[in-house]
Tab-separated table of C-alpha atoms in Angstrom:
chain	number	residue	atom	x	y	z
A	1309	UNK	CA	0.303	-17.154	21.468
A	1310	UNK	CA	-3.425	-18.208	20.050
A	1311	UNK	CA	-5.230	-16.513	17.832
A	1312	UNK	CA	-7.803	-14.060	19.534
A	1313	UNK	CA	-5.109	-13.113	22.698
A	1314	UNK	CA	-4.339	-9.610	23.383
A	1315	UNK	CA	-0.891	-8.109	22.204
A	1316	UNK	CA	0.825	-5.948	24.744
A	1317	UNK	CA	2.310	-2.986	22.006
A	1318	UNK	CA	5.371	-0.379	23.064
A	1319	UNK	CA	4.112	3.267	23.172
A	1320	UNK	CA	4.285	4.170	19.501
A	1321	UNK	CA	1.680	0.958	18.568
A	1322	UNK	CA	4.424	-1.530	17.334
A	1323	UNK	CA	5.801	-4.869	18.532
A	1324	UNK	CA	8.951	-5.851	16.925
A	1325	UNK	CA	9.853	-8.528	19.535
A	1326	UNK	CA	6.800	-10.425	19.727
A	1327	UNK	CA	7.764	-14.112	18.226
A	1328	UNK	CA	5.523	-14.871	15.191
A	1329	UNK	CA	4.100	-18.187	14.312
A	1330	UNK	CA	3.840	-19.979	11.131
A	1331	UNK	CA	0.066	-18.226	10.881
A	1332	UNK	CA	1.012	-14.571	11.124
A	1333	UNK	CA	3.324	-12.150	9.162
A	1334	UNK	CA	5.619	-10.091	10.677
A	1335	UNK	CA	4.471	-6.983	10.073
A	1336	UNK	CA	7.811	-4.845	10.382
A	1337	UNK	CA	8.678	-6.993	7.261
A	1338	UNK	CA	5.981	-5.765	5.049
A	1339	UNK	CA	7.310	-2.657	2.581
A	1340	UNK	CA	4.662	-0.469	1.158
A	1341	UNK	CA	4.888	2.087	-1.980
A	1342	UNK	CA	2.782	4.954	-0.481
A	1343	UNK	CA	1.664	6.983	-3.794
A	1344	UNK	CA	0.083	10.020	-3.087
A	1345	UNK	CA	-0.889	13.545	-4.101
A	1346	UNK	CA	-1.031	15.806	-1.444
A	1347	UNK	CA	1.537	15.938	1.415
A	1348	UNK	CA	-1.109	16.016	4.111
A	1349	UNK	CA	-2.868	12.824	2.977
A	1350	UNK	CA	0.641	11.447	2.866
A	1351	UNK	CA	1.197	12.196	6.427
A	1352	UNK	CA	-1.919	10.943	7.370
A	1353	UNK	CA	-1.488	7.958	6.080
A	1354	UNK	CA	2.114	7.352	6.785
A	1355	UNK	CA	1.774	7.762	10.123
A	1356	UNK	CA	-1.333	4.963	10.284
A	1357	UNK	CA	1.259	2.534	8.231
A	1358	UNK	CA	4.056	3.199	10.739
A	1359	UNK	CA	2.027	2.904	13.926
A	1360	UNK	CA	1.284	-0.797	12.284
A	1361	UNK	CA	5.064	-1.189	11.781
A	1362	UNK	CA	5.105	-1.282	8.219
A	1363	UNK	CA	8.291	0.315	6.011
A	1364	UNK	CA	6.517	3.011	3.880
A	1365	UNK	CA	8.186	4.442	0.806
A	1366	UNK	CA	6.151	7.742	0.077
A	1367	UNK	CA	6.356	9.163	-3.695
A	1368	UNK	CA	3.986	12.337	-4.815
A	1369	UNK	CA	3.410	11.020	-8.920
A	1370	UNK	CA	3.182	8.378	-11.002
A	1371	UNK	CA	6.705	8.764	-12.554
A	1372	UNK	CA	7.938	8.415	-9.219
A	1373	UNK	CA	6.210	5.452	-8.503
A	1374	UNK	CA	7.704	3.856	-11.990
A	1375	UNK	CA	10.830	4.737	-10.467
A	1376	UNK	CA	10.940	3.185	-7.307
A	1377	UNK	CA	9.104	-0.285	-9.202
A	1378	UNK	CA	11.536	0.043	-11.793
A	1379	UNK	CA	14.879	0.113	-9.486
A	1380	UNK	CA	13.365	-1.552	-6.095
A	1381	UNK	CA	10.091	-3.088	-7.367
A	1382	UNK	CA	11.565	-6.378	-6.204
A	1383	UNK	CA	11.559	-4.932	-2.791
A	1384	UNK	CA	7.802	-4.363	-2.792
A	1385	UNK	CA	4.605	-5.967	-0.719
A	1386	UNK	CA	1.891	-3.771	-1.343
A	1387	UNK	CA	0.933	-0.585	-3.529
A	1388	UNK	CA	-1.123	1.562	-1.788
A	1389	UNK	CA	-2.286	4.602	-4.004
A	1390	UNK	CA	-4.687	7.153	-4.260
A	1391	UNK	CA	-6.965	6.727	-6.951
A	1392	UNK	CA	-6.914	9.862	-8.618
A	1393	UNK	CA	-3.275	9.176	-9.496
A	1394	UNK	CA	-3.789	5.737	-10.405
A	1395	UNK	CA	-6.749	6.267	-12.722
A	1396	UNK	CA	-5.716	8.591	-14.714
A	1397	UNK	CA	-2.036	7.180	-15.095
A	1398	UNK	CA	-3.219	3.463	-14.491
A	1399	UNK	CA	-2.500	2.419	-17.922
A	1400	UNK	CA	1.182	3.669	-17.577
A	1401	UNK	CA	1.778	2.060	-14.272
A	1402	UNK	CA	-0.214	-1.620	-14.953
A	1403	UNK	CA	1.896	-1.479	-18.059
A	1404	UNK	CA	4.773	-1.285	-16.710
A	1405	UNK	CA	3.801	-3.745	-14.275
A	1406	UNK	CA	2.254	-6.636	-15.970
A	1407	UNK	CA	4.829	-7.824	-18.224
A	1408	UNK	CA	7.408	-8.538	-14.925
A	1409	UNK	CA	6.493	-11.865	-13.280
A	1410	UNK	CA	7.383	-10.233	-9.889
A	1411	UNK	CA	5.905	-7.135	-10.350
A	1412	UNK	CA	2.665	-8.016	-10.985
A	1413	UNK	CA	2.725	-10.400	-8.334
A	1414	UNK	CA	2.451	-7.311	-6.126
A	1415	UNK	CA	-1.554	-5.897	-4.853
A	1416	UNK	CA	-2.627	-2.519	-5.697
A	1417	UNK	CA	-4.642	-1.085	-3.656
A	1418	UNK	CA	-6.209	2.308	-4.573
A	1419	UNK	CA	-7.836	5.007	-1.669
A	1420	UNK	CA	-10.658	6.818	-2.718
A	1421	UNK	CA	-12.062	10.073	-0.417
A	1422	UNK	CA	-15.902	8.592	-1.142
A	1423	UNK	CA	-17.179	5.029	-2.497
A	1424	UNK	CA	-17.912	6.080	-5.880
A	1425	UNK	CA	-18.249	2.951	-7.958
A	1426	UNK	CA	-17.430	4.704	-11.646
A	1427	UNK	CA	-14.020	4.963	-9.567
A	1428	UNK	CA	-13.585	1.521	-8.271
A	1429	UNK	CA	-14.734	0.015	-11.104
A	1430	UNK	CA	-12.892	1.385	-13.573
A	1431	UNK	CA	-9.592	1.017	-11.117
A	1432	UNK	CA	-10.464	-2.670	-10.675
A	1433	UNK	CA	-10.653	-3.043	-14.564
A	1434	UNK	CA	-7.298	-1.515	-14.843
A	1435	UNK	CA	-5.881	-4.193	-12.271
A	1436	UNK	CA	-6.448	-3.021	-9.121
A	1437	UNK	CA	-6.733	-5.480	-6.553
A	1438	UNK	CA	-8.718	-3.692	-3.728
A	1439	UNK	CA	-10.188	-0.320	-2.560
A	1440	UNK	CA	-10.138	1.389	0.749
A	1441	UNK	CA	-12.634	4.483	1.001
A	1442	UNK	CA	-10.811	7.224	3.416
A	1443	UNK	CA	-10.853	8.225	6.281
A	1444	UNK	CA	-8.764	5.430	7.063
A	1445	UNK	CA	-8.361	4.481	10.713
């Protein structure tokens, strides 16, 4: 397939059969820590990452999160978070993360309900990699 062709999806968005070449990632592959607050952002969100065929591990705190990246943090791709669970715990988590070579191998990415830039900035300093302003869709 080139780049810029249509993909035909199944009903519920995702594509598990289509053959991938050297250039794209198959997407079903890629594991996400979902850290969230609130139950109906989680949902939100979860579904958006499934439709895309991601595997989404959802946890509601920062302990959890430590958790999961202590005992499957190996099994990892991305770290999507909201940023006011992040920020205020950021120093516990990046801790925890930057002394493991694999660990902090892995993006963080924090969601933020407006663009305020005291917010991304001071998540970037903490080692954020990237920032998504919600609603994401």
């Amino acid at each position: 397939m080139d780049m810029g062709e249509s993909i035909i999806v199944s009903e519920n968005g995702c594509n598990r059969d289509q053959v991938m070449t050297n250039d794209l990632m198959d997407l079903s592959s890629v594991r996400v820590l979902l850290c969230v607050t609130d139950v109906e952002s989680c949902q939100e969100v979860l579904a958006l990452l499934k439709k895309c065929c991601y595997q989404v591990t959802p946890v509601y705190s920062a302990a959890d999160a430590l958790d999961v990246l202590n005992s499957h943090g190996h099994c990892i791709d991305i770290i999507l978070t909201e940023a006011s669970l992040l920020i205020p715990n950021g120093a516990k988590i990046f801790n925890f993360i930057k002394p493991d070579i694999n660990l902090k191998q892995i993006p963080v990415i924090m969601m933020l309900d407006e663009d305020e830039i005291r917010l991304v900035l001071k998540g970037l300093m903490l080692g954020a990699t990237d920032y998504l302003v919600k609603p994401l869709s």
